[in-house]
Amino acid sequence: MILAAYREWASEQVRQALQALGLPQSLPLEWRDLPFAYTWGIATPLAMQLAAQEKKINPDLDVPARAQEIAQRLAEHLAGILKGDPRFQRVEAVRGYLNLYFNPSHVARSVIETVLREGPSYGRGAPKGERVMVEFSQPNTHKAFHIGHLRNAVLGDALSRILDFAGFETIRATYPGDIGAHVIKCLWGYLRFHRGEEPAERRGAWLGQIYAEAEARLEEADAYRREVVRFLLGAFREEGITPWVREFLLNRLSEALVAHAASGPIGQKDTTLMIRAMATGELPDLDAIVDKDWLWSLWEAMGQWLEELAEKARGRRGKGGEADRQAVAALQAHYRAIGHRPEEWNYEKEIRALFARWEARDPELLELWRRTREWSLEEFRRIYEELDISFDVWFFESEVEEEGKRIVEELIARGIATDLRPHGPVVVEIDRLLGQEGKEEYRTLAILRSDGTTLYSTKDLALAKRKFEGFHIDRSIYVVDVRQSLYFKQIFKILELWGFPQASKCYHLAYEMVTLPSGKMSSRAGTIVLYEDFAAEARERARRIVEEKNPELPPEQKARIAEAVAKGVMKYSMLSVDNNKVIVFDWDAALNLEGQTGPYLQYAHARACRILEKAETPVRLEGDRLFETLEPQEVALIEAIATFPDLVQSAAERYKPLLIANYVFDLAKAFNEFYRDCPVLTAPPLIREGRLALVAAARQTIANALNLLGIPAPEVL
RNA sequence: GCGCCCGUAGCUCAGCCUGGAUAGAGCGUUGCCCUGCGGAGGCAAAGGUCGCAGGUUCAAAUCCUGCCGGGCGCGCCA
């Protein structure tokens, strides 16, 4: 903002110089920062561009030499006309660049004045008159809140803060997943293994454990079922089997299959699947087999067949008899090893029954859902509070289900969606609708299950409508992990086909996953890093260092500082990596308190506070002789301070909190270098006054920038 | 198969949108700096075929094309 004014002034001077020297003025003038440290000015490659242009007419031209010549002439001319201007310091031509240096004291004053005048608003952009909704943090209730969710929440929060500060009217929305398969599974696990239990605290996390346990048991049950079916279909071709045994088993099996096929259309379908599987030797899709009770009866029958076989084998004579007996014994051993576990066989059936109760709105189940849902939500609220993250709107998946179903009907009626029920789901064949059949760009999205129950997409369509119509937003940002990129592309396209003009203003801010050195986090393998544990460890490490550095502080202040440092270290480790980069979570790297970390920034802020506190004099900017001499470190610091407003706009435009994260680090670094080399309190009066004002401005800017990241800036660390 | 993302120092990452001077940090390693406002700091050294190959350009880590490695997506999951 401030620098922009200087840049404009410089541009005007260069334009006049070009005219005076009879050089072409057609090229757009570009300015860039000087690459050298501790200098203050801007540079333009204009002369190189002019020389390149001349080369088109004169191909033999030595471009670098000619560029330097032009730059030299411009520099000489500018030096002449700018002499005496208070803003100007010097101008030079280097390697074809035209470098223009500003009068440091002049700029210093205007920068610092601006910061001190605007205070917490320094860097705030003018109102844009545009309403933006940022949807972020969509954790599932009944599941654990882990560090992947943390990345999302921290990123969305920072983005919201940045957009708001940049001048957009920002609405922050969260969208917990409070219904769906995961909820049913969790409730099943609760009812089956933990009915009536309720821990006194951390009930949300406990529920997450129940969910993980349920998943594990279901997976185990699934493995069991597969083994059973594999044995049923493959026993006759096991190693060491004899023709006599094989024939017997195949006979019994075919009899059973024929009988089942005769039982009706379902039996026929199941039998077909089984026969095909037997032929190919591949396991059939278990979910496709409808009558699982029949499968189970087959399993029980298999036990009897083997008994029968064993009985008959006892009477077999000769060489073959021994082989037969051995084969049967092996089969029986295998059969017993797989075992008889009717409960596990039926887990899946129980889940389906629970789903049915849910769909029928069984009051008892609804009551349990409401109660347990609240356990999770109270934990989410506590986490958000802990992290200083707030929401203007709470959407719930459960609240948009019914509307979603209505929308699907509307889309069918308008020919956008294709109804394949009852043999398939309701789908939107997007590529076909766009007239690009054969292309695989948008593909096909299912928006309602064949049984009429809702999908994630059903609810998202309803949610989008609610955002547009209920909140009159101009723009809609979805902070969701990168795996859903195609999905959101599809949803936005459907919104467009549906006729929402805001569809083009929907943006999926994708971010990469948080993984572990060992790979993906998995609840099955028990490798999920809970937010809770991360935060506890962060607090503990922060507490230890506060204890070490400031043992004399009152305990409650130590606790407050540790809290702030923990927040800083967690958030910064999530924000200082670009969105599209996987964060491989490493405890020591994530919780390091030195180097490019949150506490480094907070430390710089605390140091500035300390100087201001010790000065015991108000910060003033009076008299003309301030900033007459400036150390390079002072110039660098002022420059860093001055770029903040531009950076805010850029971060908002590009949806990149990372820019702010990197910026605060550079700023804090500049401050620490200044701190080291430029004493404030012990300096002579005039210099002391100027530096004190600079410290105040630096402190303010660090605080403002940290605030955009949601990181607290304590006065004492 | 189709699509998206990543590949820069021993490790973790900025820089790429919008091409520009000697490619920057942090961690780690080595050596310094507290009788100065807080050493959670600062200074210095070592460390680079910017994945590879073409192309565009006066100029390429940056733009384009092709390849090679790695990750992810393409469900009646969310």
PDB file of N, CA, C and O (backbone and C1' of nucleotides) in Angstrom, chain A residues 43 95 97 423 443 449-450 549 578 581 595 600 603 607 610 654 662 665 669 675-676 678-680 717, chain B residues 2 5-7 14 17 20-22 25-27 33 37-42 58 72 74 76-78:
ATOM      1  N   ALA A  43      13.658  -2.305  -8.722  1.00  0.00           N
ATOM      2  CA  ALA A  43      14.417  -2.466  -9.949  1.00  0.00           C
ATOM      3  C   ALA A  43      13.485  -2.798 -11.100  1.00  0.00           C
ATOM      4  O   ALA A  43      12.428  -3.391 -10.898  1.00  0.00           O
ATOM      5  N   ARG A  95      24.028  -4.496 -14.775  1.00  0.00           N
ATOM      6  CA  ARG A  95      23.728  -5.669 -15.602  1.00  0.00           C
ATOM      7  C   ARG A  95      22.385  -5.536 -16.332  1.00  0.00           C
ATOM      8  O   ARG A  95      21.592  -6.457 -16.375  1.00  0.00           O
ATOM      9  N   TYR A  97      19.871  -3.832 -15.481  1.00  0.00           N
ATOM     10  CA  TYR A  97      18.765  -3.415 -14.609  1.00  0.00           C
ATOM     11  C   TYR A  97      18.889  -1.944 -14.271  1.00  0.00           C
ATOM     12  O   TYR A  97      19.989  -1.425 -14.123  1.00  0.00           O
ATOM     13  N   HIS A 423     -33.250 -50.975  -9.834  1.00  0.00           N
ATOM     14  CA  HIS A 423     -32.083 -51.836 -10.066  1.00  0.00           C
ATOM     15  C   HIS A 423     -30.764 -51.081 -10.000  1.00  0.00           C
ATOM     16  O   HIS A 423     -29.698 -51.675 -10.099  1.00  0.00           O
ATOM     17  N   ARG A 443     -17.439 -37.794 -15.657  1.00  0.00           N
ATOM     18  CA  ARG A 443     -17.972 -39.121 -15.359  1.00  0.00           C
ATOM     19  C   ARG A 443     -19.401 -39.056 -14.820  1.00  0.00           C
ATOM     20  O   ARG A 443     -20.118 -38.104 -15.066  1.00  0.00           O
ATOM     21  N   ARG A 449     -29.304 -43.489  -3.471  1.00  0.00           N
ATOM     22  CA  ARG A 449     -29.206 -44.948  -3.540  1.00  0.00           C
ATOM     23  C   ARG A 449     -30.472 -45.540  -4.128  1.00  0.00           C
ATOM     24  O   ARG A 449     -31.534 -44.928  -4.097  1.00  0.00           O
ATOM     25  N   SER A 450     -30.328 -46.771  -4.601  1.00  0.00           N
ATOM     26  CA  SER A 450     -31.482 -47.421  -5.226  1.00  0.00           C
ATOM     27  C   SER A 450     -32.609 -47.648  -4.217  1.00  0.00           C
ATOM     28  O   SER A 450     -33.767 -47.699  -4.584  1.00  0.00           O
ATOM     29  N   LYS A 549      12.715 -21.517  31.247  1.00  0.00           N
ATOM     30  CA  LYS A 549      13.123 -20.149  30.916  1.00  0.00           C
ATOM     31  C   LYS A 549      12.611 -19.136  31.924  1.00  0.00           C
ATOM     32  O   LYS A 549      13.252 -18.118  32.160  1.00  0.00           O
ATOM     33  N   ASP A 578       2.780 -26.029   2.123  1.00  0.00           N
ATOM     34  CA  ASP A 578       1.778 -25.749   1.104  1.00  0.00           C
ATOM     35  C   ASP A 578       0.659 -26.788   1.131  1.00  0.00           C
ATOM     36  O   ASP A 578       0.876 -27.954   1.431  1.00  0.00           O
ATOM     37  N   LYS A 581       0.841 -30.311  -0.462  1.00  0.00           N
ATOM     38  CA  LYS A 581       1.941 -31.172  -0.077  1.00  0.00           C
ATOM     39  C   LYS A 581       1.518 -32.040   1.104  1.00  0.00           C
ATOM     40  O   LYS A 581       0.925 -31.549   2.055  1.00  0.00           O
ATOM     41  N   GLY A 595      13.757 -22.493  15.571  1.00  0.00           N
ATOM     42  CA  GLY A 595      13.806 -22.365  14.120  1.00  0.00           C
ATOM     43  C   GLY A 595      12.475 -21.869  13.580  1.00  0.00           C
ATOM     44  O   GLY A 595      11.760 -21.155  14.274  1.00  0.00           O
ATOM     45  N   TYR A 600       8.940 -19.231  17.577  1.00  0.00           N
ATOM     46  CA  TYR A 600       9.940 -18.267  17.095  1.00  0.00           C
ATOM     47  C   TYR A 600       9.264 -16.923  16.855  1.00  0.00           C
ATOM     48  O   TYR A 600       9.793 -15.862  17.204  1.00  0.00           O
ATOM     49  N   TYR A 603       8.117 -15.423  20.104  1.00  0.00           N
ATOM     50  CA  TYR A 603       9.281 -14.948  20.847  1.00  0.00           C
ATOM     51  C   TYR A 603       9.687 -13.553  20.381  1.00  0.00           C
ATOM     52  O   TYR A 603       9.982 -12.671  21.198  1.00  0.00           O
ATOM     53  N   ARG A 607       9.722 -10.214  22.668  1.00  0.00           N
ATOM     54  CA  ARG A 607      10.916  -9.372  22.796  1.00  0.00           C
ATOM     55  C   ARG A 607      10.571  -7.912  22.529  1.00  0.00           C
ATOM     56  O   ARG A 607      11.012  -7.008  23.245  1.00  0.00           O
ATOM     57  N   ARG A 610       8.779  -6.443  25.396  1.00  0.00           N
ATOM     58  CA  ARG A 610       9.686  -6.192  26.515  1.00  0.00           C
ATOM     59  C   ARG A 610      10.390  -4.849  26.362  1.00  0.00           C
ATOM     60  O   ARG A 610      10.520  -4.085  27.310  1.00  0.00           O
ATOM     61  N   ARG A 654      -5.296 -15.763  -3.527  1.00  0.00           N
ATOM     62  CA  ARG A 654      -4.793 -17.095  -3.901  1.00  0.00           C
ATOM     63  C   ARG A 654      -5.189 -18.176  -2.904  1.00  0.00           C
ATOM     64  O   ARG A 654      -4.766 -19.312  -3.035  1.00  0.00           O
ATOM     65  N   ASN A 662       4.758 -17.752   5.875  1.00  0.00           N
ATOM     66  CA  ASN A 662       6.134 -17.458   5.489  1.00  0.00           C
ATOM     67  C   ASN A 662       6.483 -16.004   5.798  1.00  0.00           C
ATOM     68  O   ASN A 662       7.589 -15.695   6.203  1.00  0.00           O
ATOM     69  N   PHE A 665       7.338 -15.240   9.421  1.00  0.00           N
ATOM     70  CA  PHE A 665       8.678 -15.729   9.734  1.00  0.00           C
ATOM     71  C   PHE A 665       9.734 -14.743   9.249  1.00  0.00           C
ATOM     72  O   PHE A 665      10.655 -14.387   9.988  1.00  0.00           O
ATOM     73  N   LYS A 669      12.171 -12.692  11.644  1.00  0.00           N
ATOM     74  CA  LYS A 669      13.605 -12.830  11.408  1.00  0.00           C
ATOM     75  C   LYS A 669      14.242 -11.448  11.273  1.00  0.00           C
ATOM     76  O   LYS A 669      15.279 -11.166  11.874  1.00  0.00           O
ATOM     77  N   TYR A 675      17.074  -6.562  16.317  1.00  0.00           N
ATOM     78  CA  TYR A 675      17.209  -6.636  17.765  1.00  0.00           C
ATOM     79  C   TYR A 675      18.656  -6.852  18.176  1.00  0.00           C
ATOM     80  O   TYR A 675      19.165  -6.262  19.115  1.00  0.00           O
ATOM     81  N   ARG A 676      19.282  -7.727  17.438  1.00  0.00           N
ATOM     82  CA  ARG A 676      20.667  -8.072  17.739  1.00  0.00           C
ATOM     83  C   ARG A 676      21.617  -6.896  17.519  1.00  0.00           C
ATOM     84  O   ARG A 676      22.511  -6.645  18.309  1.00  0.00           O
ATOM     85  N   CYS A 678      20.824  -3.452  16.652  1.00  0.00           N
ATOM     86  CA  CYS A 678      20.428  -2.060  16.863  1.00  0.00           C
ATOM     87  C   CYS A 678      19.835  -1.879  18.251  1.00  0.00           C
ATOM     88  O   CYS A 678      18.636  -2.049  18.457  1.00  0.00           O
ATOM     89  N   PRO A 679      20.664  -1.500  19.206  1.00  0.00           N
ATOM     90  CA  PRO A 679      20.141  -1.268  20.552  1.00  0.00           C
ATOM     91  C   PRO A 679      19.114  -0.143  20.534  1.00  0.00           C
ATOM     92  O   PRO A 679      19.289   0.829  19.787  1.00  0.00           O
ATOM     93  N   VAL A 680      18.086  -0.296  21.314  1.00  0.00           N
ATOM     94  CA  VAL A 680      17.035   0.711  21.326  1.00  0.00           C
ATOM     95  C   VAL A 680      17.151   1.592  22.561  1.00  0.00           C
ATOM     96  O   VAL A 680      17.351   2.800  22.468  1.00  0.00           O
ATOM     97  N   LEU A 717       6.790 -14.531  27.123  1.00  0.00           N
ATOM     98  CA  LEU A 717       6.831 -15.941  26.741  1.00  0.00           C
ATOM     99  C   LEU A 717       7.544 -16.729  27.832  1.00  0.00           C
ATOM    100  O   LEU A 717       8.630 -16.398  28.215  1.00  0.00           O
TER     101      LEU A 717
ATOM    102  P     C B   2      -4.610 -43.203 -21.073  1.00  0.00           P
ATOM    103  O5'   C B   2      -5.728 -42.368 -20.309  1.00  0.00           O
ATOM    104  C5'   C B   2      -6.909 -41.968 -20.985  1.00  0.00           C
ATOM    105  C4'   C B   2      -7.846 -41.308 -20.012  1.00  0.00           C
ATOM    106  C3'   C B   2      -7.235 -40.206 -19.175  1.00  0.00           C
ATOM    107  O3'   C B   2      -7.142 -38.974 -19.873  1.00  0.00           O
ATOM    108  C1'   C B   2      -8.453 -41.636 -17.760  1.00  0.00           C
ATOM    109  P     C B   5      -2.576 -30.638 -11.246  1.00  0.00           P
ATOM    110  O5'   C B   5      -1.873 -31.177  -9.925  1.00  0.00           O
ATOM    111  C5'   C B   5      -2.261 -30.684  -8.649  1.00  0.00           C
ATOM    112  C4'   C B   5      -1.566 -31.462  -7.558  1.00  0.00           C
ATOM    113  C3'   C B   5      -0.043 -31.447  -7.601  1.00  0.00           C
ATOM    114  O3'   C B   5       0.497 -30.246  -7.086  1.00  0.00           O
ATOM    115  C1'   C B   5      -0.785 -33.649  -7.213  1.00  0.00           C
ATOM    116  P     C B   6       1.914 -29.741  -7.597  1.00  0.00           P
ATOM    117  O5'   C B   6       2.898 -30.759  -6.879  1.00  0.00           O
ATOM    118  C5'   C B   6       3.087 -30.713  -5.476  1.00  0.00           C
ATOM    119  C4'   C B   6       3.955 -31.863  -5.031  1.00  0.00           C
ATOM    120  C3'   C B   6       5.355 -31.896  -5.637  1.00  0.00           C
ATOM    121  O3'   C B   6       6.223 -31.008  -4.976  1.00  0.00           O
ATOM    122  C1'   C B   6       4.408 -34.048  -5.773  1.00  0.00           C
ATOM    123  P     G B   7       7.393 -30.323  -5.834  1.00  0.00           P
ATOM    124  O5'   G B   7       8.448 -31.509  -5.998  1.00  0.00           O
ATOM    125  C5'   G B   7       8.993 -32.125  -4.832  1.00  0.00           C
ATOM    126  C4'   G B   7       9.899 -33.266  -5.260  1.00  0.00           C
ATOM    127  C3'   G B   7      11.133 -32.824  -6.023  1.00  0.00           C
ATOM    128  O3'   G B   7      12.293 -33.517  -5.543  1.00  0.00           O
ATOM    129  C1'   G B   7       9.902 -34.412  -7.294  1.00  0.00           C
ATOM    130  P     A B  14       6.300 -26.443   0.594  1.00  0.00           P
ATOM    131  O5'   A B  14       6.787 -24.976   0.894  1.00  0.00           O
ATOM    132  C5'   A B  14       7.413 -24.255  -0.110  1.00  0.00           C
ATOM    133  C4'   A B  14       7.752 -22.906   0.410  1.00  0.00           C
ATOM    134  C3'   A B  14       7.800 -21.869  -0.691  1.00  0.00           C
ATOM    135  O3'   A B  14       6.535 -21.289  -0.881  1.00  0.00           O
ATOM    136  C1'   A B  14       9.841 -21.860   0.474  1.00  0.00           C
ATOM    137  P     C B  17       5.222 -18.306 -12.720  1.00  0.00           P
ATOM    138  O5'   C B  17       3.663 -18.303 -12.420  1.00  0.00           O
ATOM    139  C5'   C B  17       2.815 -19.282 -12.999  1.00  0.00           C
ATOM    140  C4'   C B  17       1.414 -19.096 -12.482  1.00  0.00           C
ATOM    141  C3'   C B  17       0.809 -17.730 -12.774  1.00  0.00           C
ATOM    142  O3'   C B  17       0.247 -17.725 -14.070  1.00  0.00           O
ATOM    143  C1'   C B  17       0.460 -18.275 -10.509  1.00  0.00           C
ATOM    144  P     G B  20      11.376 -14.601 -12.382  1.00  0.00           P
ATOM    145  O5'   G B  20      12.638 -13.846 -12.995  1.00  0.00           O
ATOM    146  C5'   G B  20      13.773 -14.589 -13.396  1.00  0.00           C
ATOM    147  C4'   G B  20      14.938 -13.672 -13.621  1.00  0.00           C
ATOM    148  C3'   G B  20      15.098 -12.595 -12.556  1.00  0.00           C
ATOM    149  O3'   G B  20      16.483 -12.447 -12.260  1.00  0.00           O
ATOM    150  C1'   G B  20      14.940 -11.589 -14.699  1.00  0.00           C
ATOM    151  P     A B  21      17.105 -13.509 -11.180  1.00  0.00           P
ATOM    152  O5'   A B  21      18.624 -13.069 -11.267  1.00  0.00           O
ATOM    153  C5'   A B  21      19.400 -13.334 -12.442  1.00  0.00           C
ATOM    154  C4'   A B  21      20.640 -12.490 -12.381  1.00  0.00           C
ATOM    155  C3'   A B  21      21.464 -12.690 -11.112  1.00  0.00           C
ATOM    156  O3'   A B  21      22.832 -12.470 -11.421  1.00  0.00           O
ATOM    157  C1'   A B  21      20.764 -10.454 -11.223  1.00  0.00           C
ATOM    158  P     U B  22      23.737 -13.696 -11.828  1.00  0.00           P
ATOM    159  O5'   U B  22      23.833 -14.528 -10.476  1.00  0.00           O
ATOM    160  C5'   U B  22      24.610 -15.724 -10.455  1.00  0.00           C
ATOM    161  C4'   U B  22      24.737 -16.200  -9.038  1.00  0.00           C
ATOM    162  C3'   U B  22      23.403 -16.371  -8.303  1.00  0.00           C
ATOM    163  O3'   U B  22      23.513 -17.494  -7.434  1.00  0.00           O
ATOM    164  C1'   U B  22      24.780 -14.886  -7.111  1.00  0.00           C
ATOM    165  P     A B  25      19.488 -17.795   3.264  1.00  0.00           P
ATOM    166  O5'   A B  25      18.343 -18.014   4.330  1.00  0.00           O
ATOM    167  C5'   A B  25      17.962 -19.302   4.652  1.00  0.00           C
ATOM    168  C4'   A B  25      16.608 -19.287   5.270  1.00  0.00           C
ATOM    169  C3'   A B  25      16.534 -20.249   6.444  1.00  0.00           C
ATOM    170  O3'   A B  25      16.754 -19.547   7.650  1.00  0.00           O
ATOM    171  C1'   A B  25      14.969 -20.898   4.813  1.00  0.00           C
ATOM    172  P     G B  26      17.753 -20.165   8.701  1.00  0.00           P
ATOM    173  O5'   G B  26      16.914 -21.371   9.295  1.00  0.00           O
ATOM    174  C5'   G B  26      15.723 -21.122  10.027  1.00  0.00           C
ATOM    175  C4'   G B  26      14.948 -22.402  10.214  1.00  0.00           C
ATOM    176  C3'   G B  26      15.742 -23.556  10.810  1.00  0.00           C
ATOM    177  O3'   G B  26      15.813 -23.464  12.218  1.00  0.00           O
ATOM    178  C1'   G B  26      14.562 -24.321   8.923  1.00  0.00           C
ATOM    179  P     C B  27      17.085 -24.033  12.940  1.00  0.00           P
ATOM    180  O5'   C B  27      16.931 -25.609  12.724  1.00  0.00           O
ATOM    181  C5'   C B  27      15.879 -26.323  13.361  1.00  0.00           C
ATOM    182  C4'   C B  27      15.901 -27.765  12.932  1.00  0.00           C
ATOM    183  C3'   C B  27      17.215 -28.503  13.187  1.00  0.00           C
ATOM    184  O3'   C B  27      17.315 -28.944  14.520  1.00  0.00           O
ATOM    185  C1'   C B  27      16.486 -28.953  10.986  1.00  0.00           C
ATOM    186  P     C B  33      33.064 -17.190  21.485  1.00  0.00           P
ATOM    187  O5'   C B  33      31.860 -16.143  21.433  1.00  0.00           O
ATOM    188  C5'   C B  33      32.045 -14.901  20.765  1.00  0.00           C
ATOM    189  C4'   C B  33      30.745 -14.155  20.675  1.00  0.00           C
ATOM    190  C3'   C B  33      29.902 -14.147  21.944  1.00  0.00           C
ATOM    191  O3'   C B  33      30.379 -13.188  22.870  1.00  0.00           O
ATOM    192  C1'   C B  33      28.526 -14.576  20.078  1.00  0.00           C
ATOM    193  P     C B  37      20.556  -5.217  28.906  1.00  0.00           P
ATOM    194  O5'   C B  37      19.294  -4.999  27.954  1.00  0.00           O
ATOM    195  C5'   C B  37      18.235  -4.163  28.410  1.00  0.00           C
ATOM    196  C4'   C B  37      17.008  -4.469  27.586  1.00  0.00           C
ATOM    197  C3'   C B  37      16.845  -5.972  27.296  1.00  0.00           C
ATOM    198  O3'   C B  37      15.787  -6.465  28.059  1.00  0.00           O
ATOM    199  C1'   C B  37      16.534  -4.622  25.315  1.00  0.00           C
ATOM    200  P     G B  38      15.158  -7.848  28.046  1.00  0.00           P
ATOM    201  O5'   G B  38      16.137  -8.815  27.206  1.00  0.00           O
ATOM    202  C5'   G B  38      17.188  -9.499  27.765  1.00  0.00           C
ATOM    203  C4'   G B  38      16.994 -10.996  27.503  1.00  0.00           C
ATOM    204  C3'   G B  38      16.981 -11.388  26.030  1.00  0.00           C
ATOM    205  O3'   G B  38      17.739 -12.580  25.856  1.00  0.00           O
ATOM    206  C1'   G B  38      15.054 -12.187  27.110  1.00  0.00           C
ATOM    207  P     G B  39      18.911 -12.575  24.711  1.00  0.00           P
ATOM    208  O5'   G B  39      19.026 -14.116  24.336  1.00  0.00           O
ATOM    209  C5'   G B  39      18.005 -14.764  23.593  1.00  0.00           C
ATOM    210  C4'   G B  39      18.290 -16.246  23.533  1.00  0.00           C
ATOM    211  C3'   G B  39      18.339 -16.920  24.889  1.00  0.00           C
ATOM    212  O3'   G B  39      17.875 -18.257  24.767  1.00  0.00           O
ATOM    213  C1'   G B  39      20.407 -17.182  23.791  1.00  0.00           C
ATOM    214  P     A B  40      16.306 -18.579  25.019  1.00  0.00           P
ATOM    215  O5'   A B  40      15.809 -18.969  23.559  1.00  0.00           O
ATOM    216  C5'   A B  40      16.256 -20.155  22.946  1.00  0.00           C
ATOM    217  C4'   A B  40      15.191 -20.609  21.978  1.00  0.00           C
ATOM    218  C3'   A B  40      14.780 -19.524  20.979  1.00  0.00           C
ATOM    219  O3'   A B  40      14.443 -20.111  19.733  1.00  0.00           O
ATOM    220  C1'   A B  40      12.904 -20.150  22.270  1.00  0.00           C
ATOM    221  P     G B  41      15.520 -20.031  18.543  1.00  0.00           P
ATOM    222  O5'   G B  41      16.081 -18.546  18.688  1.00  0.00           O
ATOM    223  C5'   G B  41      15.305 -17.430  18.280  1.00  0.00           C
ATOM    224  C4'   G B  41      16.102 -16.179  18.453  1.00  0.00           C
ATOM    225  C3'   G B  41      17.272 -16.019  17.492  1.00  0.00           C
ATOM    226  O3'   G B  41      16.857 -15.522  16.239  1.00  0.00           O
ATOM    227  C1'   G B  41      18.023 -15.609  19.678  1.00  0.00           C
ATOM    228  P     G B  42      17.570 -15.976  14.923  1.00  0.00           P
ATOM    229  O5'   G B  42      18.936 -15.173  15.015  1.00  0.00           O
ATOM    230  C5'   G B  42      18.943 -13.765  14.951  1.00  0.00           C
ATOM    231  C4'   G B  42      20.334 -13.262  15.168  1.00  0.00           C
ATOM    232  C3'   G B  42      21.362 -13.753  14.162  1.00  0.00           C
ATOM    233  O3'   G B  42      21.344 -13.002  12.963  1.00  0.00           O
ATOM    234  C1'   G B  42      22.227 -14.002  16.336  1.00  0.00           C
ATOM    235  P     C B  58      14.619 -13.652 -28.323  1.00  0.00           P
ATOM    236  O5'   C B  58      15.797 -13.554 -27.264  1.00  0.00           O
ATOM    237  C5'   C B  58      17.147 -13.446 -27.724  1.00  0.00           C
ATOM    238  C4'   C B  58      18.033 -13.047 -26.576  1.00  0.00           C
ATOM    239  C3'   C B  58      17.879 -13.878 -25.312  1.00  0.00           C
ATOM    240  O3'   C B  58      18.632 -15.062 -25.376  1.00  0.00           O
ATOM    241  C1'   C B  58      17.847 -11.584 -24.748  1.00  0.00           C
ATOM    242  P     C B  72      -1.415 -43.744  -2.064  1.00  0.00           P
ATOM    243  O5'   C B  72      -2.520 -42.754  -2.630  1.00  0.00           O
ATOM    244  C5'   C B  72      -3.099 -41.769  -1.793  1.00  0.00           C
ATOM    245  C4'   C B  72      -3.915 -40.801  -2.602  1.00  0.00           C
ATOM    246  C3'   C B  72      -5.112 -41.383  -3.348  1.00  0.00           C
ATOM    247  O3'   C B  72      -6.204 -41.646  -2.494  1.00  0.00           O
ATOM    248  C1'   C B  72      -3.965 -39.911  -4.774  1.00  0.00           C
ATOM    249  P     C B  74     -12.362 -42.787  -5.562  1.00  0.00           P
ATOM    250  O5'   C B  74     -12.643 -42.790  -7.126  1.00  0.00           O
ATOM    251  C5'   C B  74     -13.719 -42.058  -7.674  1.00  0.00           C
ATOM    252  C4'   C B  74     -13.661 -42.160  -9.167  1.00  0.00           C
ATOM    253  C3'   C B  74     -13.963 -43.536  -9.736  1.00  0.00           C
ATOM    254  O3'   C B  74     -15.362 -43.752  -9.789  1.00  0.00           O
ATOM    255  C1'   C B  74     -12.081 -42.620 -10.820  1.00  0.00           C
ATOM    256  P     C B  76     -21.354 -47.012  -7.198  1.00  0.00           P
ATOM    257  O5'   C B  76     -22.533 -46.872  -6.179  1.00  0.00           O
ATOM    258  C5'   C B  76     -22.952 -45.583  -5.893  1.00  0.00           C
ATOM    259  C4'   C B  76     -23.843 -45.689  -4.695  1.00  0.00           C
ATOM    260  C3'   C B  76     -23.318 -46.643  -3.629  1.00  0.00           C
ATOM    261  O3'   C B  76     -23.650 -46.064  -2.379  1.00  0.00           O
ATOM    262  C1'   C B  76     -25.414 -47.397  -4.452  1.00  0.00           C
ATOM    263  P     C B  77     -23.210 -46.656  -0.982  1.00  0.00           P
ATOM    264  O5'   C B  77     -21.641 -46.555  -0.765  1.00  0.00           O
ATOM    265  C5'   C B  77     -21.006 -45.300  -0.713  1.00  0.00           C
ATOM    266  C4'   C B  77     -20.238 -45.218   0.564  1.00  0.00           C
ATOM    267  C3'   C B  77     -20.249 -43.842   1.203  1.00  0.00           C
ATOM    268  O3'   C B  77     -21.375 -43.710   2.053  1.00  0.00           O
ATOM    269  C1'   C B  77     -18.024 -44.664   1.043  1.00  0.00           C
ATOM    270  P     A B  78     -22.051 -42.315   2.251  1.00  0.00           P
ATOM    271  O5'   A B  78     -20.888 -41.449   2.912  1.00  0.00           O
ATOM    272  C5'   A B  78     -20.515 -41.613   4.272  1.00  0.00           C
ATOM    273  C4'   A B  78     -19.295 -40.754   4.504  1.00  0.00           C
ATOM    274  C3'   A B  78     -19.510 -39.271   4.240  1.00  0.00           C
ATOM    275  O3'   A B  78     -19.996 -38.600   5.381  1.00  0.00           O
ATOM    276  C1'   A B  78     -17.600 -39.999   3.065  1.00  0.00           C
TER     277        A B  78
END
